[in-house]
């Protein structure tokens, strides 16, 4: 499983519909300070079901919606390759879409069809994909990992093993 | 429970040794504070760079810690290797030499797992198969695919 | 007590506005959460970059936070300006443009206060009056004064 | 007051006698990862009287002594310019020397003469010089400053004002 495509609209600084088509190998994202790079990482975590505003670097979920635009919702779609079928869905590509409205209501879609949040979580868990997996390393978090105490490290290993 | 932990612990330690050697000239490993009763103690993360003495992670330099942490994170993935990796400026503390080495390592690694790397350094960007440039105009972010030759000019 | 605090607070706020403008194109300021009873609330640190909306420090980007924090630290010195400043890789998260601007600002500032800056970026080193190169051989650190032209080669 | 000179011997990775002569204006220090740059900042804090191993990035003071060398002590001297007399000492240059022996005993010298730790602290306080002043920004600490909560920031301001 890898990330084929990411589409954002109304999510943080991405007011307009934006698409990133990733390659299977080595993708790099660059740009000036404040241009929106880390917001892309947040968008991936959002689409994968993260419910922690803090890990999306905001105080409340509603602040994820682009400020200053007329459309009052945030929508992120992530398309995952599923050639090896590790996501228990009968299609080679799996697109998960998450929408957040201004009043806080959220909707999830799988390949365009409405689905519940729990169902998405189960599908992703089956393929060991999680929005807060250790394979996602947000900006500045390496320092926290490096300065862990030996007992914190033991706790971390026990959670993984 | 203890046996299962020790077995996994040794596997992670082995992966850490392999990965670290691929990034820099040196060694890294894990040690149990209390080998007889592992859960009564902590886990030490040790790094040895070049011909220097081995040291616990907390008393290494900023750049050394960054390299060691990346190797450790990749070694402890629950499903190994992970489907994809997303790294946000993990090279911020690295000097030119270490950034080059980390870039080479990630290039190799990307043969078996997808990598999405956010970086400001040309050394890293030049190794990628595809580069995205993110721009901001009046508070609105836009993304365009970049040719690597164009990136170097942009960065200046 | 409240009057004395408010008076100093306004002085720090004024210094922050002055300093930030000298580093980047934008504004920064402090706001009291509870202006009537200051001690019952917190202090907001606000930054506005270019033509973007002003935002509280915690929801700015990594590089934007770094610039804002430097300006804030320099504004809150108990004795203003401090006798000397020692900065250890404060430019790690900055892009080439912001590093250049910060370097120019520190150069100006060094006319009135001594600055000792640890950095890996040529942009910053090239602004210094004197550059020290630190080397390690078999775990032992040595220092030699460097000519700027030599530094660029070293870094590669 | 500014820093004229720093001399290290047996302090962390500085096994051999090392001297840095600073200019009054803009000094830069560079070098590869692990070369010893941040150890120089630690040496300055040590000479200015820091008693917190944590702020010197070690678990115990004895670990500041260079490992693997025969000499079992750490010595750092800092020479400050005192043209304006803000340090209440009758000399244009003030040299503070601090020695730490393997058995934990410490000695302080002012311009070569033995002096107590408290006397040094008083002299420096008179010139608003402190080993943990906000004018010293260790590696990685900007993130902590930036992510302070508004109430932490109020507390910080109250300590300063
Ligand atoms: N809800 C929102 N609406 C509009 N803009 C937002 C919103 N949330 C965050 N932003 C803006 O997004 C900008 C970019 O943030 P981001 O952290 O992605 O930058 P970055 O490219 O990672 O920069 P750096 O290199 O400094 O880390 C911030 O400056 C912030 O003002
Ligand atoms: N007591 C000691 N004896 C010998 N070496 C030591 C001692 N304490 C620390 N060191 C070594 O000092 C080295 C340099 O550390 P320092 O943090 O100064 O590097 P740096 O130049 O700041 O690197 P970076 O660019 O990665 O931040 C470390 O690798 C560590 O092994
Ligand atoms: Mg960022
Ligand atoms: Mg350092």
XYZ file of C-alpha atoms and ligand atoms in Angstrom:
698
model
C 0.000 0.000 0.000
C 1.285 3.473 -0.828
C -0.186 6.924 -1.347
C -1.143 7.566 -4.955
C -2.925 10.894 -4.624
C -3.964 13.571 -2.157
C -6.681 16.141 -2.856
C -7.367 19.099 -0.551
C -9.990 21.809 -0.541
C -10.677 24.293 2.224
C -8.160 22.558 4.506
C -5.967 25.025 6.421
C -4.075 27.233 3.953
C -5.335 25.173 0.957
C -8.398 27.242 0.104
C -8.624 26.051 -3.527
C -8.826 22.494 -4.850
C -5.264 21.162 -4.840
C -4.010 17.777 -6.041
C -0.684 16.008 -5.385
C 0.042 12.828 -7.372
C 2.820 10.945 -5.603
C 5.203 8.367 -7.061
C 5.765 5.022 -5.410
C 9.432 5.852 -4.635
C 11.000 9.054 -3.276
C 8.813 12.179 -3.164
C 10.096 15.531 -1.867
C 8.094 18.621 -0.881
C 9.793 21.992 -0.602
C 8.867 25.661 -0.344
C 9.433 28.707 1.790
C 8.567 29.033 5.461
C 4.822 29.320 5.908
C 4.017 28.155 2.383
C 1.958 25.150 3.522
C 4.274 22.106 3.553
C 3.436 20.821 7.036
C -0.252 21.431 6.316
C 0.068 18.686 3.679
C 1.279 16.252 6.345
C -1.664 17.345 8.534
C -4.043 16.737 5.616
C -2.783 13.153 5.257
C -3.296 12.530 8.962
C -6.755 14.112 8.769
C -7.763 11.874 5.869
C -6.456 8.818 7.715
C -8.837 9.616 10.560
C -6.868 11.603 13.112
C -9.207 13.004 15.761
C -6.633 14.890 17.772
C -6.562 18.628 16.971
C -3.202 18.827 18.756
C -1.592 16.380 16.349
C -3.019 18.506 13.537
C -1.407 21.513 15.240
C -4.655 23.237 16.091
C -6.598 23.906 19.275
C -9.994 22.830 17.834
C -11.031 20.789 14.801
C -13.052 23.704 13.424
C -9.828 25.698 12.958
C -8.808 23.240 10.240
C -11.272 24.889 7.897
C -9.628 27.505 5.698
C -10.076 30.939 7.190
C -11.138 33.766 5.006
C -12.818 31.729 2.308
C -16.473 31.592 1.473
C -16.681 27.794 1.451
C -17.091 26.753 5.037
C -15.881 23.196 4.915
C -12.624 21.263 4.701
C -12.368 18.233 2.437
C -9.396 15.915 2.004
C -9.296 12.771 -0.161
C -6.453 10.271 -0.060
C -6.084 7.554 -2.693
C -4.103 4.485 -1.637
C -2.837 1.749 -3.929
C -4.261 -1.606 -2.949
C -2.743 -3.966 -5.528
C -1.820 -6.493 -2.836
C -5.297 -6.336 -1.281
C -4.059 -5.588 2.246
C -6.959 -3.145 2.666
C -10.022 -5.411 2.731
C -11.783 -3.611 -0.097
C -12.387 -5.100 -3.504
C -10.598 -2.515 -5.618
C -7.043 -1.793 -6.713
C -7.305 1.791 -5.536
C -8.965 2.910 -2.337
C -10.029 6.548 -1.972
C -10.955 7.802 1.493
C -12.612 11.209 1.692
C -13.243 13.138 4.876
C -15.330 16.305 5.123
C -15.577 18.643 8.091
C -18.361 21.233 8.116
C -18.359 24.494 10.039
C -20.925 23.170 12.532
C -18.550 20.328 13.393
C -20.367 17.536 11.569
C -18.125 15.163 9.657
C -18.692 12.785 6.789
C -16.544 9.945 5.437
C -16.626 8.374 1.979
C -14.996 5.215 0.607
C -14.563 5.282 -3.160
C -17.316 7.881 -3.284
C -19.857 6.085 -1.049
C -20.782 7.267 2.438
C -19.323 5.150 5.201
C -18.941 5.406 8.970
C -15.817 6.573 10.735
C -15.449 3.234 12.541
C -15.616 1.289 9.299
C -12.761 3.379 7.889
C -10.719 2.803 11.028
C -11.216 -0.959 10.782
C -10.204 -1.031 7.113
C -7.009 0.913 7.770
C -6.136 -1.086 10.887
C -6.336 -4.275 8.816
C -3.536 -2.888 6.638
C -1.536 -1.521 9.640
C -2.153 2.059 8.536
C -2.710 4.620 11.264
C -2.844 8.425 11.312
C -0.428 8.530 14.232
C 1.902 5.710 13.271
C 5.621 6.099 13.880
C 6.103 6.167 10.112
C 4.821 9.764 10.171
C 7.410 12.086 11.719
C 6.060 15.654 12.166
C 8.312 18.716 12.229
C 10.448 18.980 15.361
C 9.435 15.590 16.755
C 12.864 14.002 16.334
C 14.066 16.000 19.337
C 11.369 14.438 21.504
C 12.323 10.926 20.368
C 16.030 11.552 20.993
C 15.540 12.972 24.477
C 13.242 10.209 25.729
C 14.239 8.729 29.058
C 15.148 5.038 29.113
C 11.925 4.226 30.957
C 9.821 6.156 28.393
C 11.582 4.191 25.698
C 10.698 0.927 27.437
C 7.075 2.015 27.555
C 7.130 2.842 23.839
C 8.589 -0.568 22.975
C 5.994 -2.331 25.092
C 3.209 -0.560 23.188
C 4.661 -1.659 19.862
C 5.627 -5.229 20.670
C 5.380 -12.199 28.145
C 9.035 -11.689 28.965
C 10.188 -14.148 26.291
C 7.993 -12.528 23.669
C 9.356 -9.107 24.586
C 12.991 -10.227 24.497
C 12.515 -11.850 21.104
C 10.982 -8.693 19.581
C 13.524 -6.507 21.368
C 16.366 -8.446 19.774
C 14.749 -8.145 16.368
C 14.433 -4.359 16.718
C 18.008 -4.104 17.971
C 19.199 -6.075 14.954
C 17.264 -3.791 12.559
C 18.663 -0.700 14.298
C 22.248 -1.973 13.828
C 21.616 -2.648 10.134
C 19.871 0.659 9.387
C 22.293 2.936 11.278
C 25.336 1.481 9.499
C 23.655 2.270 6.187
C 23.317 5.962 7.074
C 26.646 6.869 8.715
C 30.032 5.425 9.526
C 29.463 4.052 13.051
C 27.259 1.756 15.117
C 24.048 1.951 17.108
C 22.282 -0.496 19.360
C 19.772 -0.962 22.204
C 20.620 -2.097 25.744
C 18.313 -3.216 28.540
C 18.921 -1.424 31.831
C 17.882 -4.579 33.687
C 18.437 -7.625 31.437
C 17.137 -10.084 34.078
C 13.871 -8.207 34.630
C 13.467 -6.042 31.541
C 10.236 -4.412 32.638
C 11.861 -3.154 35.851
C 14.261 -0.972 33.890
C 14.469 1.198 30.837
C 15.936 0.850 27.356
C 19.165 2.645 26.446
C 19.650 3.897 22.884
C 23.372 4.020 22.153
C 25.153 5.637 19.223
C 28.803 5.527 18.232
C 29.872 7.975 15.515
C 33.081 7.510 13.557
C 35.915 6.693 15.919
C 34.342 8.352 18.949
C 33.249 6.637 22.161
C 29.723 5.191 22.159
C 27.266 7.403 24.057
C 23.648 7.273 25.171
C 21.316 9.262 22.937
C 20.717 12.084 25.435
C 24.412 13.076 25.538
C 25.042 13.144 21.802
C 25.063 16.337 19.752
C 21.939 17.725 18.062
C 22.773 16.353 14.612
C 23.943 13.009 15.962
C 20.685 12.609 17.883
C 18.675 13.318 14.737
C 20.400 10.557 12.762
C 20.093 8.089 15.635
C 16.394 8.884 16.131
C 15.584 8.349 12.458
C 17.307 4.954 12.539
C 15.499 4.042 15.766
C 12.082 5.089 14.416
C 12.557 3.037 11.286
C 13.702 0.036 13.311
C 10.670 0.020 15.625
C 7.927 0.079 12.987
C 5.260 -2.400 13.970
C 4.995 -3.629 10.409
C 8.459 -3.652 8.966
C 9.112 -1.916 6.652
C 6.122 0.423 6.871
C 3.954 0.966 3.797
C 5.047 4.573 3.530
C 7.061 7.146 5.501
C 6.338 10.861 5.849
C 9.217 12.950 7.219
C 8.918 16.688 7.963
C 12.336 18.424 7.959
C 14.210 15.620 9.714
C 17.386 17.096 8.200
C 17.098 20.496 9.920
C 20.027 19.863 12.324
C 22.276 17.994 9.891
C 25.488 19.323 8.384
C 26.051 19.015 4.621
C 27.849 15.664 4.931
C 25.225 13.968 7.104
C 22.378 15.361 5.004
C 24.011 13.868 1.913
C 24.355 10.495 3.649
C 20.787 10.538 4.907
C 19.566 11.446 1.423
C 21.452 8.523 -0.099
C 20.041 6.174 2.512
C 16.445 7.333 1.928
C 16.924 6.953 -1.809
C 17.897 3.318 -1.269
C 15.084 2.769 1.192
C 12.547 4.217 -1.257
C 13.074 1.167 -3.465
C 10.988 -0.849 -1.015
C 8.833 1.739 0.800
C 7.309 5.008 -0.405
C 8.916 8.108 1.079
C 7.380 11.601 1.282
C 10.009 14.002 2.593
C 9.552 17.692 3.406
C 12.911 19.484 3.189
C 14.488 22.854 2.516
C 17.883 21.427 1.477
C 18.905 20.957 -2.115
C 21.031 17.951 -1.104
C 17.894 16.069 -0.159
C 15.642 17.351 -2.922
C 18.124 16.344 -5.606
C 17.752 12.691 -4.646
C 13.990 12.558 -5.075
C 12.134 10.987 -7.989
C 9.537 13.767 -7.847
C 9.615 17.197 -6.231
C 6.594 19.345 -5.304
C 6.990 23.107 -4.803
C 4.558 24.707 -2.352
C 3.856 28.428 -2.732
C 1.762 30.914 -0.817
C 0.009 33.894 -2.368
C -2.119 36.105 -0.113
C -2.389 33.363 2.464
C -3.474 30.693 -0.048
C -1.215 27.682 -0.651
C -0.641 26.246 -4.114
C 1.378 23.232 -5.231
C 3.208 22.685 -8.527
C 5.462 19.804 -9.570
C 9.064 21.041 -9.878
C 11.954 20.024 -12.118
C 15.011 19.565 -9.931
C 17.133 22.012 -11.944
C 14.492 24.677 -11.315
C 14.503 23.964 -7.570
C 18.095 25.090 -7.092
C 17.255 28.481 -8.509
C 14.117 28.737 -6.412
C 15.965 28.031 -3.219
C 18.333 30.888 -3.888
C 1.996 45.992 41.044
C -0.518 45.974 38.212
C 0.558 49.436 37.012
C 4.222 48.462 37.114
C 3.491 45.312 35.134
C 1.404 47.119 32.516
C 4.137 49.744 32.045
C 6.853 47.105 31.506
C 4.520 45.008 29.361
C 3.940 47.939 27.035
C 7.656 48.584 26.807
C 8.325 44.961 25.834
C 5.476 45.036 23.332
C 6.928 48.184 21.765
C 10.403 46.574 21.510
C 8.890 43.445 19.942
C 7.145 45.523 17.259
C 10.393 47.362 16.451
C 12.597 44.265 16.356
C 10.267 42.032 14.325
C 9.855 44.645 11.586
C 13.622 44.789 11.264
C 13.844 41.044 10.560
C 10.953 40.331 8.184
C 8.219 42.084 6.273
C 5.316 41.870 8.763
C 4.260 42.740 12.313
C 4.325 41.144 15.749
C 2.871 42.169 19.066
C 1.728 40.999 22.518
C -1.866 40.914 23.748
C -3.199 40.421 27.264
C -5.847 37.726 27.527
C -7.505 39.690 30.340
C -6.573 43.384 30.022
C -8.594 44.376 33.150
C -6.951 41.780 35.392
C -3.732 40.858 33.591
C -2.605 38.287 36.141
C -5.849 36.339 35.720
C -5.043 35.592 32.094
C -2.170 34.764 29.805
C -0.132 36.674 27.236
C -0.696 36.065 23.521
C 2.252 36.339 21.135
C 0.937 37.282 17.699
C 2.788 37.270 14.391
C 1.678 38.523 10.983
C 3.901 37.528 8.029
C 3.739 39.352 4.722
C 0.113 39.851 3.702
C -1.206 36.881 5.678
C -3.661 37.032 8.574
C -2.121 37.593 12.014
C -1.929 34.372 14.056
C -0.995 33.297 17.564
C 2.493 31.804 17.808
C 1.346 28.207 18.336
C -0.467 28.063 14.983
C 2.301 29.522 12.831
C 4.660 27.382 10.754
C 7.988 26.063 12.117
C 10.102 28.759 10.458
C 7.661 31.551 11.282
C 7.699 30.511 14.955
C 11.500 30.581 15.007
C 11.641 34.185 13.735
C 8.906 35.303 16.134
C 10.594 33.607 19.106
C 13.940 35.270 18.397
C 12.256 38.678 18.253
C 10.345 37.940 21.458
C 13.466 36.770 23.323
C 15.361 39.861 22.342
C 12.447 42.094 23.365
C 12.114 40.626 26.870
C 15.736 40.955 27.978
C 15.802 42.254 31.508
C 18.620 44.611 30.633
C 17.964 45.877 27.166
C 19.933 45.323 24.994
C 21.795 42.493 26.737
C 25.577 42.663 27.011
C 26.009 39.732 24.665
C 23.867 37.102 22.907
C 24.742 33.457 22.304
C 22.558 31.674 19.744
C 22.897 27.947 18.931
C 21.494 27.102 15.483
C 18.480 29.400 15.704
C 18.378 29.287 11.880
C 17.830 25.511 11.620
C 14.190 25.835 10.459
C 14.618 28.885 8.243
C 14.476 28.918 4.441
C 17.214 30.701 2.492
C 15.330 33.999 2.369
C 14.533 34.202 6.090
C 18.044 33.090 7.033
C 19.436 35.915 4.892
C 17.112 38.432 6.574
C 17.935 37.164 10.055
C 21.637 37.348 9.254
C 21.316 40.968 8.109
C 19.384 41.834 11.256
C 21.972 40.234 13.560
C 24.744 42.041 11.707
C 23.036 45.352 12.463
C 22.329 44.353 16.045
C 25.976 43.397 16.567
C 26.886 47.079 16.302
C 25.515 47.564 19.818
C 25.678 44.095 21.415
C 28.152 41.264 20.964
C 26.745 38.248 19.135
C 28.125 34.689 19.212
C 26.179 32.590 16.719
C 26.532 28.845 16.091
C 25.356 28.015 12.573
C 25.818 25.521 9.731
C 24.578 27.908 7.025
C 26.961 29.880 4.805
C 24.359 32.677 4.579
C 24.806 33.389 8.265
C 28.548 32.753 8.481
C 29.263 35.171 5.649
C 27.859 38.065 7.713
C 30.140 37.529 10.692
C 33.183 39.635 11.545
C 35.020 36.531 12.737
C 34.379 32.845 12.111
C 35.635 29.913 14.220
C 35.822 26.411 12.738
C 35.405 23.546 15.192
C 36.895 20.168 14.265
C 36.916 16.770 15.900
C 39.772 14.266 15.604
C 39.476 10.980 17.511
C 36.891 12.466 19.831
C 38.945 15.585 20.631
C 37.614 19.007 19.603
C 39.907 21.700 18.178
C 39.123 25.262 17.130
C 40.787 27.347 14.422
C 39.851 30.821 13.175
C 38.491 30.581 9.610
C 38.626 32.913 6.637
C 35.128 33.198 5.183
C 36.227 32.146 1.681
C 37.612 28.927 3.147
C 34.373 28.221 5.005
C 32.344 27.715 1.851
C 34.685 24.985 0.718
C 34.639 23.356 4.132
C 30.900 23.172 4.181
C 30.842 21.258 0.938
C 30.566 44.105 28.998
C 31.314 41.545 26.329
C 33.251 38.288 26.052
C 36.874 38.823 25.080
C 38.239 35.313 25.466
C 37.303 31.766 26.407
C 39.843 29.124 27.411
C 38.938 25.448 27.885
C 40.880 22.448 29.075
C 39.462 19.016 29.911
C 35.894 20.300 29.436
C 33.700 17.819 27.531
C 35.233 17.128 24.106
C 37.910 19.823 24.623
C 40.677 17.618 26.048
C 43.519 19.980 25.108
C 43.956 23.638 26.017
C 41.820 25.593 23.548
C 41.428 29.367 23.233
C 38.781 31.423 21.417
C 39.366 35.186 21.133
C 36.055 36.841 20.276
C 35.484 40.215 18.624
C 33.118 42.753 20.096
C 30.744 42.488 17.096
C 29.474 39.425 15.193
C 31.188 36.089 15.905
C 30.158 32.851 14.190
C 31.037 29.276 15.126
C 30.644 26.474 12.612
C 31.688 22.846 12.147
C 30.295 19.424 11.477
C 27.764 17.609 13.641
C 29.414 16.382 16.827
C 32.497 18.583 16.405
C 31.995 20.447 19.706
C 30.104 23.684 18.895
C 27.393 23.389 21.562
C 30.046 22.318 24.077
C 31.471 25.845 23.690
C 28.112 27.319 24.723
C 28.082 24.910 27.684
C 31.602 26.028 28.633
C 30.479 29.671 28.741
C 27.545 28.764 30.980
C 29.842 26.678 33.179
C 32.300 29.555 33.597
C 29.438 31.926 34.409
C 28.498 29.655 37.305
C 25.773 27.338 36.050
C 25.102 24.609 38.604
C 22.502 22.705 36.651
C 23.941 19.630 34.888
C 20.761 19.493 32.801
C 21.364 22.939 31.328
C 24.900 21.731 30.533
C 23.285 18.731 28.820
C 24.655 16.180 31.243
C 23.194 13.993 33.979
C 25.921 14.782 36.546
C 28.533 17.527 36.852
C 31.351 14.960 36.873
C 30.471 14.005 33.275
C 31.637 17.439 32.162
C 35.214 16.278 32.590
C 36.749 15.076 29.330
C 36.498 11.310 29.109
C 39.457 9.319 28.033
C 42.142 11.794 29.007
C 44.724 11.499 31.714
C 44.002 14.882 33.269
C 41.030 14.439 35.527
C 39.731 17.950 35.782
C 37.797 20.459 33.677
C 38.894 24.089 33.621
C 37.209 26.968 31.821
C 38.265 30.625 31.938
C 36.154 33.451 30.545
C 37.568 36.969 30.125
C 35.011 39.791 30.053
C 35.670 43.373 29.029
C 34.889 45.751 31.831
C 35.709 49.155 30.338
C 32.483 50.673 31.663
C 33.033 49.201 35.130
C 29.647 47.487 35.344
C 31.321 44.503 37.027
C 32.382 45.902 40.400
C 36.044 44.937 40.003
C 38.848 47.416 39.611
C 40.197 46.208 36.258
C 39.414 46.706 32.607
C 39.345 42.983 32.021
C 37.797 40.440 34.349
C 38.819 36.781 34.064
C 36.712 34.199 35.851
C 38.127 30.674 36.067
C 36.240 27.636 37.231
C 37.789 24.228 37.915
C 35.980 20.973 38.537
C 37.967 18.025 39.897
C 37.101 14.378 39.550
C 36.076 14.117 43.199
C 33.507 16.870 42.642
C 35.379 19.685 44.380
C 35.294 23.001 42.579
C 37.451 26.108 42.683
C 36.846 29.633 41.360
C 39.407 32.305 40.530
C 38.992 36.008 39.740
C 41.898 37.425 37.751
C 43.991 34.555 39.037
C 43.087 34.814 42.735
C 40.974 32.267 44.570
C 37.449 33.492 45.288
C 34.204 31.939 46.510
C 31.363 30.883 44.260
C 28.964 33.314 45.942
C 31.328 36.235 45.416
C 31.442 35.454 41.684
C 27.658 35.260 41.553
C 27.325 38.640 43.229
C 29.799 40.270 40.853
C 28.007 38.944 37.785
C 24.559 39.794 39.123
C 25.682 43.399 39.565
C 26.317 43.531 35.804
C 23.087 41.611 34.943
C 25.075 38.650 33.688
C 23.660 35.215 34.361
C 24.502 31.731 33.118
C 20.851 31.070 32.336
C 19.826 34.466 31.026
C 17.475 34.675 28.068
C 20.341 36.112 26.023
C 21.729 32.547 25.800
C 19.600 30.418 23.456
C 20.703 26.750 23.476
C 20.127 24.428 20.526
C 16.493 23.468 20.018
C 15.143 25.836 22.673
C 13.357 28.142 20.233
C 10.674 25.480 19.799
C 9.959 25.539 23.524
C 9.645 29.340 23.526
C 7.340 29.332 20.515
C 5.016 26.674 21.881
C 4.599 28.228 25.344
C 1.017 28.545 26.474
C -0.288 32.083 27.096
C -0.283 31.441 30.856
C 3.333 30.195 30.786
C 4.231 33.337 28.905
C 2.560 35.466 31.582
C 4.582 33.670 34.232
C 7.788 34.295 32.281
C 7.021 37.998 31.949
C 6.255 38.263 35.662
C 9.647 36.775 36.497
C 11.402 39.305 34.275
C 9.458 42.431 35.110
N -7.254 27.359 8.892
C -6.338 28.037 8.234
N -6.689 28.905 7.263
C -5.740 29.600 6.582
N -4.418 29.486 6.793
C -4.016 28.643 7.741
C -4.929 27.871 8.506
N -4.230 27.113 9.362
C -2.921 27.402 9.163
N -2.807 28.330 8.203
C -1.555 28.935 7.680
O -0.775 27.968 7.073
C 0.529 28.504 6.997
C 1.517 27.438 6.623
O 1.768 26.566 7.588
P 2.763 25.331 7.441
O 3.040 24.974 8.863
O 2.239 24.295 6.564
O 4.073 25.979 6.751
P 5.419 25.235 6.269
O 5.469 25.309 4.800
O 5.504 23.913 6.894
O 6.562 26.205 6.830
P 7.944 25.928 7.629
O 9.000 25.700 6.586
O 8.187 27.197 8.373
O 7.763 24.768 8.526
C 0.726 29.199 8.315
O 1.475 30.355 8.153
C -0.679 29.529 8.760
O -0.853 30.907 8.791
N 32.818 14.530 28.812
C 33.023 14.360 27.508
N 34.183 13.852 27.082
C 34.395 13.669 25.753
N 33.517 13.974 24.799
C 32.349 14.477 25.178
C 32.033 14.710 26.532
N 30.795 15.221 26.607
C 30.344 15.305 25.339
N 31.268 14.851 24.481
C 31.173 14.754 23.012
O 31.064 16.019 22.467
C 30.563 15.834 21.148
C 30.148 17.138 20.553
O 29.017 17.632 21.065
P 28.353 19.013 20.648
O 26.964 18.892 21.147
O 29.147 20.171 21.074
O 28.366 18.968 19.026
P 27.911 20.089 17.988
O 29.118 20.581 17.283
O 27.083 21.087 18.657
O 27.080 19.249 16.924
P 25.634 19.507 16.206
O 25.901 20.310 14.971
O 25.175 18.125 15.869
O 24.738 20.180 17.164
C 29.515 14.768 21.294
O 29.517 13.929 20.177
C 29.942 13.996 22.527
O 30.325 12.703 22.192
Mg 6.665 23.071 8.355
Mg 25.079 21.551 18.640
